Amino acid sequence: MAIPVETFFLAPEAEGTLQAQIQQMIAQGILSGRFRKGEKLPSSRKLAAHLGVSRITVTLALTELQANDYLESRDRSGYYVSENAPEPPAFAAPSPRSDTIDWARALGRRFTGGDTPEKPQDWARYPYPFIYGQTDPALFDHANWRHCALQALGQKDFQSLTADYYDRDDPKLIEFIARHTLPRRGIIAQPVEILVTMGAQNALWLTAQVLLTQRRTAVIENPCYHALRDILMQSRCHLAPVNVDRDGLPPEALPDAADVIFTTPSHQAPTNATMPLARRRALLARAAEMEALIVEDDYEFEISFLRPPLPALKSLDTEGRVIYVGSFSKSIFPGLRLGYLVGSRSFIRECRALRASVLRHPPGHIQRTAAYFLSLGHYDSLVRRMGQVFARRRSAMEAALAEHGLDVAGRGVFGGSSIWMQAPEHVDMGRMDARLRAKGVLVEPGHPFFHGENRPRNFYRLAYSSISSARIAAGIERLAGELALSAENTA
Amino acid sequence: MAIPVETFFLAPEAEGTLQAQIQQMIAQGILSGRFRKGEKLPSSRKLAAHLGVSRITVTLALTELQANDYLESRDRSGYYVSENAPEPPAFAAPSPRSDTIDWARALGRRFTGGDTPEKPQDWARYPYPFIYGQTDPALFDHANWRHCALQALGQKDFQSLTADYYDRDDPKLIEFIARHTLPRRGIIAQPVEILVTMGAQNALWLTAQVLLTQRRTAVIENPCYHALRDILMQSRCHLAPVNVDRDGLPPEALPDAADVIFTTPSHQAPTNATMPLARRRALLARAAEMEALIVEDDYEFEISFLRPPLPALKSLDTEGRVIYVGSFSKSIFPGLRLGYLVGSRSFIRECRALRASVLRHPPGHIQRTAAYFLSLGHYDSLVRRMGQVFARRRSAMEAALAEHGLDVAGRGVFGGSSIWMQAPEHVDMGRMDARLRAKGVLVEPGHPFFHGENRPRNFYRLAYSSISSARIAAGIERLAGELALSAENTA
């Protein structure tokens, strides 16, 4: 039985090398049961002609499939589906189910419906993406990341790649964080005081689970990172929002009692305010008085291109009162999902046990690759390069904003990757968003950052982390045009 | 100012290429503030002689550091610490803190103290590692994994590597699971019914959070996977353990009412029983009667080298009653942390929102690498090769167990990677463990798998997934010797 050459086709949207596509096409034919054991494949000459590819490519694919036991070659008569080829399933798949479960009753808890907005996956298609937190291909050091990943895939790192670490982390990454990353923030910590997390998001989530219950109170900044508020809502604790000012969270505005204070001293998210040293000391003193813990999200400290960053709040802590959240996802790339928690031994121990239950550990390969990227100095170079480029983009943005008379609500004096903006009061930036997108402009509406019922709708975030300098002026011009139109319509 | 050559030394335990070590040593000197801007480095000749390495290696390291702006070269006078080199921190680190927090009060919830035992990180050092769930370097297809990872690091996959997917997954991996992996288990599912998870552990955890509360009841098998019991304990639901028999979970033994039934039909963990088709149908009928959901952990279905696997329980489900948990971590490698959940749209939607809050998404690079490894057929080859080798190891183990008259409590008739064993009743395998380790033998004591207060202490798991055939007989002999000694001491 020969399989007719017409059975073979390369999918028009297929990716990968031609050889890989051919291998895949044949392997899937066998796995799906379309090609049976002992059936003869067309000759490489015929197949090459039919597919319109070179014969050597077809031969390489067939040889590889033979090595993997999908095919066998018989003397000079060509390739056959191997007797040892993987078995297709012996049973037929049923027709699609009709769901009869009452899910409204069956779900014990709901996690949808939080404040975190749906963000556009297709941001790169917009000509003016003032989007926050995505990687700019023009800035990222892809070559060196690839190099480090390759090293971490080597035979010597087999264990760190493959092993079940149970509740542990890659010792190399922990060592680098303890010996190099934290000292630069003024923090001295032992390995047992450090836990690697799936980004800062995961660090904040673990912290909330371990520290908060329905009977406890958490102070949050207002406005603040919306995903943090969702995390805290899920813990069902009492929330005490405190309005931030130009210097971040004001200690004198804290409530009389609270258990945990969440703050972003390096760059307040989203206003970009940096908390001055005197206020940091005051905050620590106030927390000690209240017997509250402080969770310091050291947000964007590394994006400090205007002035060198202040030491972390944690570096001033002599009591173990501050829990520190760091992230590599922001400055390397968000798809990395790598951050860390630093805190007292008893706290880290509980976070470690919870993390083990939730997911065991962040993948070893990712941890080891990051360890290499950091220790070879590529990370610092990357951050420096980002700072230089961000400085230029920021100047372009400041100039364009001034030209069009748009109101800045918060600009970091240390740097950052965005500017916090305020439209005229009548403008609903949530609605404006659709109109801006139609013009190719992507900004981030600000209302999800605010707490409570009557959130201001006229704020927005304008990031310069993923848009080139050259496009900033034209993007701001379009934005200003739409805002002006909306003012006319109201008048 | 020249930096004396004596300042440089290669750490004796350092890893990586010599060039990388030299780069790292110099970069760290700059980052820690030991080497200052404008200081002159020793010549490459001197440095090479001092370190005992070739001059070209030193030159390559210096050139790379220059490219990264750590160093600058001045005419012919050599290398200097660059004026643009990264800044060391301007502040001194404080002396170690004394922790004054009352953590007993500060911790809102505790997650330590569960049933999951501490497992040996150094298992590979034991001559007779009958350990479960670690990767055997002799079996894993490292070359092709590396190849796929490299492809996923390419320019074309930049987006899947770096992007913040928010709450989404790699569409390529989802597509492969929907079109190829699930159909082989008899399951038809749409992409919106699939969620990628950080291994089966994470899938079970998400499921428990979404379905269970303090007011709900979960059926678990007894014995069962200890980490599942820890997950359920944390959800504070009521637990109804049901003793398994030679065919797995008996539907007639289920309690009158329950909300969710957790089961492992392919290979019961840890007894390896496979649930026959008739019992699967009975279980589904019973669950429908009780209006309970079933969570099917399709544990080790792929390790079926004795008979082809039965279709998944989920394939018989016409109501959306079964939630399916699959894993790639087991058969590829556990450090991968990759699994998936399949269930009704409403259920997956809540799991997706919770996952986004906890960690956003599993790293894109890992997802894409797995998608390539699967679609090129390497995964199937790997599983087939594992099956062949496991079959030989299992024969060797069966022979040795028979020779020494050790009691088998559960052996999979479809395959699996371990045998469930029963020592004489007086033997405490928890205590025996230390004595066996001293003899180089690593087994897994069985009591953490059991529920409740009076757990049997004489069961243990003997895996053949990480020990070579050649070592099995000698390992079992030592095990039998220790068990015999213990019988004498009791007599």
Coordinates of N, CA and C in Angstrom, one line a residue, chain A residues 15-16 24 28 31 68-70 84 86-87 89 91 93-94 97-101 103 105-112 119 121 134-135 137 140 142 146 149-150 153-156 158 161-166 168 172 180 184-186 188 198 201-202 205 210 213 216 225 231 234 291 311 315 317-320 333-335 337 344 347 350 353-354 356-361 363-364 375 377-378 380-381 384, chain B residues 15-16 24 28 31 68-70 84 86-87 89 91 93-94 97-101 103 105-112 119 121 134-135 137 140 142 146 149-150 153-156 158 161-166 168 172 180 184-186 188 198 201-202 205 210 213 216 225 231 234 291 311 315 317-320 333-335 337 344 347 350 353-354 356-361 363-364 375-378 380-381 384:
Chain A
E15 N 4.6 27.5 10.0 CA 5.9 28.2 10.3 C 7.0 27.1 10.5
G16 N 8.2 27.6 10.8 CA 9.3 26.6 11.0 C 10.0 26.4 9.6
Q24 N 6.7 17.3 10.5 CA 5.5 17.5 11.3 C 4.3 16.9 10.5
Q28 N 2.3 13.8 12.0 CA 0.9 14.0 12.4 C -0.1 13.1 11.6
L31 N 0.3 9.9 13.6 CA -0.3 10.0 14.9 C -1.9 10.1 14.8
N68 N 13.7 8.6 14.5 CA 12.8 8.6 15.6 C 11.8 7.5 15.5
D69 N 12.0 6.6 14.5 CA 11.2 5.4 14.4 C 9.8 5.6 13.9
Y70 N 9.6 6.7 13.3 CA 8.3 6.9 12.6 C 8.3 6.1 11.3
N84 N 7.2 0.1 14.4 CA 7.3 0.6 15.8 C 6.8 2.1 15.9
P86 N 4.5 5.3 16.6 CA 3.5 5.5 17.6 C 2.1 5.1 17.2
E87 N 1.4 4.5 18.1 CA 0.0 4.1 17.9 C -1.0 5.2 17.8
P89 N -4.8 6.5 18.5 CA -5.7 6.0 19.5 C -6.7 5.1 18.9
F91 N -9.7 4.5 19.8 CA -11.1 4.8 20.0 C -11.4 6.1 19.3
A93 N -13.2 9.8 18.9 CA -13.6 10.9 19.7 C -15.1 11.1 19.7
P94 N -15.7 11.4 20.8 CA -17.2 11.5 20.8 C -17.6 12.9 20.1
R97 N -19.8 17.8 23.4 CA -20.7 17.6 24.5 C -21.7 18.8 24.6
S98 N -22.8 18.5 25.1 CA -23.7 19.6 25.5 C -23.6 19.7 27.0
D99 N -23.3 20.9 27.5 CA -23.0 21.0 28.9 C -24.3 21.1 29.7
T100 N -24.5 20.2 30.6 CA -25.7 20.2 31.4 C -25.5 20.6 32.9
I101 N -24.3 21.0 33.2 CA -24.0 21.3 34.6 C -24.5 22.8 34.9
W103 N -23.5 25.7 36.3 CA -22.2 26.2 36.8 C -22.4 27.3 37.8
R105 N -24.2 27.2 40.2 CA -24.2 26.5 41.5 C -22.8 25.8 41.8
A106 N -22.3 25.2 40.7 CA -21.1 24.4 40.9 C -19.8 25.2 41.2
L107 N -19.7 26.4 40.8 CA -18.5 27.2 41.1 C -18.6 27.6 42.6
G108 N -17.5 27.3 43.3 CA -17.5 27.6 44.7 C -17.2 29.1 44.9
R109 N -16.2 29.6 44.1 CA -15.8 31.0 44.2 C -15.6 31.5 42.8
R110 N -15.8 32.8 42.7 CA -15.5 33.5 41.4 C -14.3 34.4 41.5
F111 N -13.6 34.4 40.4 CA -12.4 35.2 40.4 C -12.4 36.2 39.2
T112 N -13.4 36.1 38.3 CA -13.6 37.1 37.3 C -14.2 38.3 37.8
K119 N -6.4 43.9 28.4 CA -5.4 44.7 27.6 C -5.2 44.1 26.2
Q121 N -3.9 42.5 23.1 CA -2.8 41.6 22.7 C -2.1 42.1 21.5
Q134 N 5.2 46.3 27.8 CA 5.6 45.3 26.8 C 7.0 45.6 26.3
T135 N 7.6 44.5 25.8 CA 9.0 44.6 25.4 C 9.2 45.3 24.1
P137 N 11.3 45.5 20.9 CA 12.3 44.7 20.2 C 13.5 45.5 19.9
F140 N 15.6 45.3 23.6 CA 16.0 44.1 24.3 C 17.2 43.5 23.7
H142 N 18.4 40.6 22.7 CA 18.0 39.3 22.4 C 19.2 38.3 22.2
R146 N 19.7 34.9 24.4 CA 19.7 33.7 23.7 C 21.0 32.9 24.0
A149 N 20.5 31.5 27.5 CA 19.6 30.4 27.5 C 20.3 29.2 27.0
L150 N 21.1 29.4 26.0 CA 21.8 28.2 25.4 C 22.7 27.6 26.4
L153 N 21.0 25.5 28.7 CA 20.5 24.3 28.2 C 21.5 23.2 28.0
G154 N 22.8 23.6 28.4 CA 23.9 22.7 28.2 C 23.9 21.5 29.2
Q155 N 24.8 20.5 28.8 CA 24.8 19.3 29.6 C 25.1 19.6 31.1
K156 N 26.0 20.6 31.3 CA 26.4 20.8 32.7 C 25.2 21.3 33.6
F158 N 22.1 20.3 33.2 CA 21.0 19.3 33.0 C 20.1 19.3 34.2
L161 N 18.0 22.4 34.7 CA 16.9 22.4 33.7 C 15.8 21.4 34.0
T162 N 16.1 20.2 34.4 CA 15.1 19.2 34.4 C 14.6 18.9 35.8
A163 N 15.3 19.1 36.9 CA 15.0 18.6 38.2 C 13.7 19.2 38.8
D164 N 13.0 18.4 39.5 CA 11.9 18.8 40.4 C 12.7 19.4 41.6
Y165 N 12.6 20.7 41.7 CA 13.3 21.4 42.9 C 12.4 21.3 44.1
Y166 N 11.2 20.6 44.0 CA 10.3 20.6 45.1 C 10.0 22.0 45.5
R168 N 12.2 24.4 46.4 CA 13.5 25.2 46.4 C 13.6 26.0 45.1
K172 N 22.0 29.2 42.2 CA 22.8 30.3 41.5 C 22.1 31.6 41.4
H180 N 24.5 40.4 44.9 CA 24.8 41.5 44.0 C 23.5 42.4 43.8
R184 N 23.0 46.3 46.1 CA 22.8 47.6 45.3 C 21.6 48.3 45.7
R185 N 20.7 47.7 46.4 CA 19.5 48.4 47.0 C 19.7 48.7 48.4
G186 N 20.9 48.4 48.9 CA 21.2 48.6 50.3 C 20.7 47.5 51.3
I188 N 20.8 43.7 52.8 CA 21.6 42.5 53.1 C 20.6 41.4 53.5
M198 N 6.9 34.0 40.5 CA 6.6 34.2 39.1 C 6.2 35.7 38.8
Q201 N 3.8 40.1 40.4 CA 2.4 39.8 40.6 C 2.3 38.6 41.6
N202 N 3.1 37.5 41.4 CA 3.1 36.4 42.2 C 3.6 36.7 43.6
W205 N 0.8 38.4 45.4 CA -0.2 37.4 45.7 C 0.1 36.5 46.9
V210 N -0.5 35.0 52.8 CA 0.1 34.7 54.0 C -0.2 35.7 55.1
T213 N -6.3 38.2 56.2 CA -7.5 37.4 56.3 C -8.7 38.3 56.4
R216 N -8.4 41.3 58.9 CA -7.2 42.2 58.9 C -7.4 43.3 57.9
Y225 N -1.8 50.1 41.7 CA -1.8 49.0 40.7 C -3.1 48.2 40.8
I231 N -6.1 41.3 44.0 CA -5.5 40.3 44.9 C -6.0 40.5 46.3
Q234 N -9.6 39.5 46.8 CA -9.8 38.1 46.9 C -9.4 37.5 48.3
E291 N 2.3 48.9 64.8 CA 2.7 47.5 64.7 C 2.2 46.9 63.3
P311 N 18.2 54.4 48.1 CA 18.2 53.0 48.7 C 16.7 52.6 49.0
S315 N 16.1 48.9 53.2 CA 17.5 49.1 53.7 C 17.5 49.9 55.0
D317 N 15.2 49.4 57.3 CA 14.4 48.6 58.2 C 15.4 47.8 59.1
T318 N 15.3 48.0 60.4 CA 16.1 47.3 61.4 C 15.3 46.3 62.2
E319 N 14.1 46.1 61.8 CA 13.2 45.3 62.7 C 12.6 44.1 61.9
G320 N 12.8 44.0 60.6 CA 12.2 42.9 59.9 C 10.8 43.3 59.5
F333 N 12.0 41.0 30.4 CA 10.8 41.0 29.6 C 9.7 40.4 30.4
P334 N 8.4 40.9 30.2 CA 7.4 40.4 31.1 C 7.0 38.9 30.9
G335 N 7.3 38.4 29.7 CA 7.0 37.0 29.5 C 7.9 36.1 30.3
R337 N 8.3 36.2 33.6 CA 7.6 35.9 34.8 C 8.6 35.5 35.9
S344 N 11.5 38.3 56.4 CA 12.0 37.5 57.5 C 11.8 36.0 57.2
F347 N 8.3 34.4 57.6 CA 7.4 34.8 56.5 C 7.8 34.1 55.2
E350 N 6.6 30.4 55.1 CA 5.2 30.2 54.8 C 4.9 30.5 53.3
A353 N 6.1 27.4 51.3 CA 5.1 26.3 51.4 C 3.9 26.5 50.5
L354 N 3.4 27.8 50.5 CA 2.3 28.1 49.7 C 2.6 28.0 48.2
A356 N 4.9 26.2 46.9 CA 5.1 24.7 46.5 C 3.7 24.1 46.3
S357 N 2.7 24.5 47.0 CA 1.4 23.9 46.9 C 0.7 24.4 45.6
V358 N 1.0 25.7 45.3 CA 0.3 26.3 44.1 C 1.0 25.9 42.8
L359 N 2.3 25.8 42.8 CA 3.0 25.5 41.5 C 4.4 24.9 41.7
R360 N 4.7 24.5 42.9 CA 6.1 24.0 43.2 C 7.2 25.1 43.1
H361 N 7.7 25.4 41.8 CA 8.7 26.3 41.7 C 8.7 26.9 40.3
P363 N 10.1 27.5 36.7 CA 10.9 26.6 35.9 C 12.4 26.8 36.1
G364 N 13.2 25.8 36.3 CA 14.6 25.9 36.5 C 15.4 26.5 35.4
S375 N 24.7 37.7 35.9 CA 26.1 37.6 36.4 C 27.1 38.0 35.3
G377 N 26.7 40.5 33.5 CA 26.6 41.9 33.3 C 25.7 42.4 32.2
H378 N 25.0 41.5 31.5 CA 24.1 41.9 30.4 C 22.9 42.6 30.9
D380 N 22.7 44.7 33.5 CA 23.1 46.1 33.8 C 23.2 46.9 32.5
S381 N 23.8 46.3 31.5 CA 24.0 47.0 30.2 C 22.6 47.3 29.7
R384 N 20.9 50.1 31.5 CA 21.6 51.4 31.1 C 21.1 51.9 29.8
Chain B
E15 N 32.0 28.2 37.8 CA 31.6 27.4 36.7 C 31.6 28.3 35.5
G16 N 31.2 27.8 34.3 CA 31.2 28.6 33.1 C 32.5 28.5 32.4
Q24 N 32.8 38.0 34.3 CA 32.0 38.1 35.5 C 32.9 38.7 36.7
Q28 N 31.8 42.3 38.3 CA 31.4 42.3 39.7 C 32.3 43.3 40.5
L31 N 30.7 46.5 39.7 CA 29.4 46.7 40.3 C 29.5 46.9 41.8
N68 N 30.0 46.1 26.1 CA 29.0 46.3 27.1 C 29.2 47.6 27.9
D69 N 30.2 48.4 27.6 CA 30.5 49.6 28.2 C 30.9 49.5 29.6
Y70 N 31.4 48.4 30.0 CA 32.1 48.3 31.4 C 33.5 48.9 31.3
N84 N 31.2 55.3 31.4 CA 29.8 55.0 31.4 C 29.5 53.7 32.1
P86 N 28.4 50.9 34.8 CA 27.3 51.0 35.8 C 27.8 51.5 37.1
E87 N 26.9 52.3 37.8 CA 27.3 52.9 39.1 C 27.1 51.9 40.2
P89 N 26.3 51.2 44.1 CA 25.3 51.9 44.9 C 26.1 52.9 45.8
F91 N 25.3 54.0 48.7 CA 25.0 53.9 50.1 C 25.5 52.6 50.6
A93 N 25.5 49.1 52.9 CA 24.5 48.2 53.4 C 24.5 48.2 54.9
P94 N 23.4 48.2 55.5 CA 23.3 48.2 57.0 C 23.8 46.8 57.5
R97 N 19.9 42.8 60.3 CA 18.8 43.2 61.2 C 18.6 42.2 62.3
S98 N 18.1 42.7 63.4 CA 17.5 41.8 64.4 C 16.0 41.9 64.3
D99 N 15.4 40.8 64.1 CA 14.0 40.7 63.7 C 13.1 40.9 65.0
T100 N 12.4 42.0 65.1 CA 11.6 42.2 66.3 C 10.1 42.0 66.1
I101 N 9.7 41.5 64.9 CA 8.3 41.3 64.6 C 7.8 40.0 65.3
W103 N 6.0 37.2 64.7 CA 5.5 36.5 63.5 C 4.4 35.6 63.8
R105 N 1.9 36.3 65.5 CA 0.8 37.1 65.4 C 0.6 37.7 64.0
A106 N 1.8 38.0 63.4 CA 1.7 38.7 62.1 C 1.2 37.9 60.9
L107 N 1.5 36.6 61.0 CA 1.1 35.7 59.9 C -0.4 35.4 60.0
G108 N -1.1 35.7 58.9 CA -2.5 35.6 58.9 C -2.9 34.1 58.7
R109 N -2.1 33.4 57.9 CA -2.4 32.0 57.6 C -1.1 31.2 57.5
R110 N -1.2 29.9 57.9 CA 0.0 29.1 57.7 C -0.2 28.1 56.7
F111 N 0.9 27.8 55.9 CA 0.8 26.8 54.8 C 1.9 25.7 55.0
T112 N 2.7 25.9 56.0 CA 3.7 24.8 56.3 C 2.9 23.7 57.1
K119 N 11.6 15.9 50.2 CA 12.3 14.9 49.4 C 13.7 15.3 49.2
Q121 N 17.1 16.3 47.8 CA 17.6 17.0 46.6 C 18.7 16.3 46.0
Q134 N 11.9 12.0 39.1 CA 13.0 12.8 38.6 C 13.5 12.3 37.3
T135 N 14.2 13.2 36.5 CA 14.5 12.9 35.1 C 15.8 12.0 35.1
P137 N 18.9 11.1 33.1 CA 19.6 11.7 32.0 C 19.8 10.7 30.9
F140 N 16.2 11.1 28.8 CA 15.7 12.3 28.2 C 16.4 12.7 26.9
H142 N 17.7 15.2 25.4 CA 18.3 16.5 25.6 C 18.5 17.3 24.3
R146 N 16.8 20.9 23.4 CA 17.7 22.0 23.2 C 17.4 22.6 21.8
A149 N 14.2 24.5 22.0 CA 14.3 25.7 22.8 C 15.0 26.8 22.0
L150 N 16.0 26.4 21.2 CA 16.7 27.3 20.4 C 15.8 27.9 19.4
L153 N 13.7 30.5 20.7 CA 14.5 31.7 21.1 C 14.8 32.6 19.9
G154 N 14.3 32.2 18.7 CA 14.6 32.9 17.5 C 13.9 34.2 17.3
Q155 N 14.3 34.9 16.4 CA 13.7 36.3 16.1 C 12.2 36.1 15.8
K156 N 11.9 35.1 15.1 CA 10.5 34.9 14.7 C 9.5 34.7 15.9
F158 N 10.0 36.1 18.8 CA 10.3 37.1 19.8 C 9.1 37.5 20.7
L161 N 8.3 34.8 23.2 CA 9.3 34.8 24.3 C 9.0 35.9 25.3
T162 N 8.8 37.1 24.8 CA 8.9 38.3 25.6 C 7.6 38.8 26.1
A163 N 6.5 38.6 25.3 CA 5.3 39.3 25.6 C 4.6 39.0 26.9
D164 N 4.0 40.0 27.5 CA 3.1 39.8 28.6 C 1.8 39.3 27.9
Y165 N 1.5 38.0 28.1 CA 0.2 37.4 27.5 C -1.0 37.8 28.4
Y166 N -0.8 38.6 29.5 CA -1.9 38.8 30.4 C -2.5 37.5 30.9
R168 N -3.7 35.1 28.9 CA -3.7 34.1 27.8 C -2.6 33.1 27.8
K172 N -0.1 28.5 19.9 CA 0.5 27.3 19.3 C 0.4 26.1 20.2
H180 N -4.2 17.6 18.8 CA -3.4 16.3 18.7 C -3.4 15.6 20.1
R184 N -6.1 12.1 21.1 CA -5.6 10.8 21.4 C -6.1 10.2 22.7
R185 N -6.7 11.1 23.5 CA -7.3 10.6 24.8 C -8.8 10.5 24.6
G186 N -9.3 10.7 23.3 CA -10.7 10.6 23.1 C -11.4 11.9 23.4
I188 N -12.5 15.8 22.7 CA -12.6 17.0 21.8 C -12.9 18.2 22.6
M198 N 1.0 25.5 35.5 CA 2.3 25.2 36.0 C 2.4 23.8 36.5
Q201 N 0.2 19.9 39.4 CA 0.0 20.5 40.7 C -0.8 21.8 40.7
N202 N -0.4 22.7 39.8 CA -1.1 24.0 39.6 C -2.5 23.8 39.1
W205 N -4.6 22.7 42.0 CA -4.7 23.8 43.0 C -5.8 24.8 42.5
V210 N -11.4 27.1 42.8 CA -12.6 27.5 42.1 C -13.8 26.7 42.5
T213 N -15.2 25.2 48.8 CA -15.3 26.2 49.9 C -15.4 25.4 51.2
R216 N -18.3 22.8 51.2 CA -18.4 21.7 50.2 C -17.6 20.5 50.6
Y225 N -2.4 11.0 46.3 CA -1.2 11.9 46.1 C -1.3 12.9 47.3
I231 N -3.5 20.5 49.3 CA -4.3 21.5 48.5 C -5.7 21.6 49.0
Q234 N -6.1 23.1 52.5 CA -6.0 24.6 52.5 C -7.3 25.2 52.0
E291 N -25.1 14.7 41.5 CA -24.8 16.0 40.9 C -23.4 16.5 41.4
P311 N -9.3 5.0 26.8 CA -9.6 6.4 26.6 C -9.9 7.1 28.0
S315 N -13.6 11.3 28.1 CA -14.1 11.0 26.7 C -15.5 10.4 26.8
D317 N -17.7 11.5 28.9 CA -18.5 12.5 29.6 C -19.3 13.3 28.5
T318 N -20.6 13.2 28.6 CA -21.5 14.0 27.6 C -22.1 15.2 28.3
E319 N -21.8 15.5 29.6 CA -22.5 16.5 30.3 C -21.6 17.7 30.7
G320 N -20.3 17.6 30.5 CA -19.4 18.6 31.0 C -19.1 18.4 32.5
F333 N 10.1 16.6 31.6 CA 10.9 16.7 32.8 C 10.1 17.5 33.8
P334 N 10.2 17.2 35.1 CA 9.4 17.9 36.1 C 9.8 19.4 36.3
G335 N 11.1 19.8 36.0 CA 11.5 21.2 36.1 C 10.8 22.0 35.1
R337 N 7.5 22.3 34.6 CA 6.3 22.9 35.2 C 5.3 23.2 34.1
S344 N -15.4 22.8 31.2 CA -16.4 23.7 30.6 C -15.9 25.1 30.6
F347 N -16.1 27.2 33.8 CA -15.0 26.7 34.8 C -13.7 27.3 34.4
E350 N -13.1 31.0 35.1 CA -12.7 31.3 36.5 C -11.3 30.9 36.8
A353 N -8.9 33.5 35.3 CA -8.9 34.8 36.1 C -8.1 34.6 37.3
L354 N -8.2 33.4 38.0 CA -7.4 33.2 39.2 C -6.0 33.0 38.9
A356 N -4.4 34.3 36.4 CA -3.8 35.7 36.1 C -3.5 36.4 37.3
S357 N -4.3 36.3 38.4 CA -4.1 37.0 39.6 C -2.9 36.4 40.4
V358 N -2.7 35.1 40.3 CA -1.7 34.5 41.0 C -0.3 34.6 40.3
L359 N -0.3 34.5 39.0 CA 1.0 34.5 38.3 C 1.0 35.0 36.9
R360 N -0.2 35.4 36.4 CA -0.4 35.8 35.0 C -0.4 34.6 34.1
H361 N 0.7 34.1 33.6 CA 0.7 33.0 32.7 C 2.1 32.3 32.8
P363 N 5.6 31.0 31.6 CA 6.5 31.7 30.7 C 6.3 31.3 29.3
G364 N 6.2 32.3 28.4 CA 6.0 32.0 27.0 C 7.0 31.1 26.3
S375 N 5.1 19.0 18.5 CA 4.6 19.0 17.1 C 5.6 18.3 16.2
L376 N 6.9 18.3 16.6 CA 7.9 17.6 15.7 C 8.0 16.2 16.0
G377 N 7.1 15.7 16.9 CA 7.1 14.2 17.2 C 8.1 13.7 18.2
H378 N 8.9 14.7 18.7 CA 10.0 14.2 19.7 C 9.3 13.7 21.0
D380 N 6.5 12.0 21.4 CA 6.0 10.7 21.2 C 7.2 9.7 21.2
S381 N 8.3 10.1 20.5 CA 9.5 9.2 20.5 C 10.0 9.0 21.9
R384 N 7.8 6.7 23.9 CA 8.0 5.3 23.4 C 9.3 4.7 24.0

